[in-house]
Structure formats: structure tokens, C-alpha cells
Amino acid sequence: MKQKTATMNISLPATLRDQLEQKLTRHAYSTASEYVRELIRKDLQREAIEKVDTLLLEGIHSGPAVPMTDHDWQELRTLAGRTSPRHDTKKTGAAPRRAARSR
């Protein structure tokens, strides 16, 4: 389904407008609106990545790591709306998959 759009007008100095027109031509954007939408999406993505980075650093600096207990995992499952683990190693004999770590 197509999203409803709203119009927004911006004012640019002539030199910036000329540079924008050249960029649109060089990068095959159909309109200035297309280019501005892409800039906004990229900026929102950058902010989301920055937020995750901040949270990761906060976790790293929060103190020494503590092993998770079965009780801890059950609390997380309850918060997530699940009552049991997704992978039951007793039934399948397979170990649960773990996220890959980058070094």
C-alpha cells in the first residue's frame, strides 16, 4: 500500500540549489524529493546505529560479565511473551544456535 505523502517546501541559496541539480544529474535521481527522502532515510539509519552503539558501550562499561542462569532466561522469555525455549536440545539432540561473534 502506498503511503500518504505531504508536501514540504525548503529554501536554498542559489549556489546550493545549483550543486543539488548537478548531484541529481550525476546520480540519476528523478527529483530533488527523491534525493531528500534518501538523505532522511540514511540519517535515520545512522541515528539508529549510533543508538545501538551507545547501548553496547553502556553494556560493556556496566561491570564484569555475569553468567546467565536458567531463571534469568525464563524471565527474558516471559518478557518476550514466550514460555519455553525455541530449541529444546533434549528432544532434538542438537545444540541451540548461537550468534556469531566478530573479533
C-alpha positions in Angstrom: 0.0 0.0 0.0 1.3 3.4 -0.9 2.0 5.8 1.9 0.3 9.1 2.0 2.7 11.9 1.2 2.8 15.5 2.4 4.4 18.5 0.7 7.2 20.4 2.2 8.9 23.4 0.7 12.5 24.4 1.5 14.6 27.5 0.6 18.1 27.1 -0.6 20.8 29.6 -1.6 21.3 29.6 -5.4 24.7 28.0 -5.2 23.4 25.1 -3.1 20.5 24.7 -5.5 22.9 24.5 -8.4 25.0 21.9 -6.6 21.9 19.9 -5.9 20.9 20.0 -9.6 24.3 18.7 -10.6 24.1 15.9 -8.0 20.7 14.9 -9.2 22.1 14.6 -12.8 25.3 12.8 -11.7 23.5 10.2 -9.5 20.4 9.7 -11.7 17.8 10.9 -9.1 14.5 11.7 -10.7 13.7 14.6 -8.5 15.1 16.6 -5.6 12.4 15.0 -3.4 13.8 11.5 -4.2 17.2 12.7 -3.1 16.0 14.3 0.1 14.0 11.2 1.0 17.1 9.1 0.7 19.1 11.6 2.8 16.5 11.4 5.5 16.4 7.6 5.5 20.2 7.4 5.7 20.2 9.9 8.6 17.6 7.9 10.5 19.6 4.7 9.9 22.8 6.5 11.1 20.9 7.6 14.3 19.7 4.1 14.9 23.2 2.6 14.6 24.5 5.3 16.9 21.9 4.4 19.5 22.8 0.7 19.3 26.5 1.6 19.6 25.8 3.7 22.7 23.8 0.9 24.3 26.6 -1.6 23.5 29.2 0.6 25.1 26.9 1.1 28.1 26.7 -2.6 28.5 30.5 -3.1 28.1 31.2 -0.5 30.8 28.5 -1.7 33.2 30.8 -4.0 35.0 32.1 -7.6 34.8 30.0 -10.1 32.9 27.8 -12.4 34.9 26.7 -15.8 33.5 23.0 -16.1 32.8 21.1 -18.6 34.9 18.1 -20.7 33.8 16.0 -18.3 35.9 17.4 -15.3 34.0 16.5 -16.9 30.7 13.0 -17.8 31.9 12.4 -14.2 32.9 13.5 -13.0 29.5 11.2 -15.5 27.8 8.3 -14.3 29.9 9.0 -10.7 29.0 9.2 -11.7 25.3 5.8 -13.5 25.6 7.2 -17.0 25.3 7.1 -19.6 28.0 9.6 -22.1 26.7 12.9 -22.1 24.7 12.7 -22.3 20.9 15.3 -25.0 20.7 14.9 -28.0 23.0 18.2 -29.9 23.0 16.7 -32.9 24.8 14.2 -33.5 22.0 16.4 -32.9 19.0 19.8 -33.6 20.4 21.0 -30.5 18.6 22.7 -27.6 20.4 20.9 -24.3 20.1 22.4 -21.9 17.5 24.4 -19.1 18.9 25.0 -15.7 17.3 28.4 -15.4 15.6 30.9 -13.1 17.3 33.1 -10.7 15.4 36.7 -10.3 16.5 
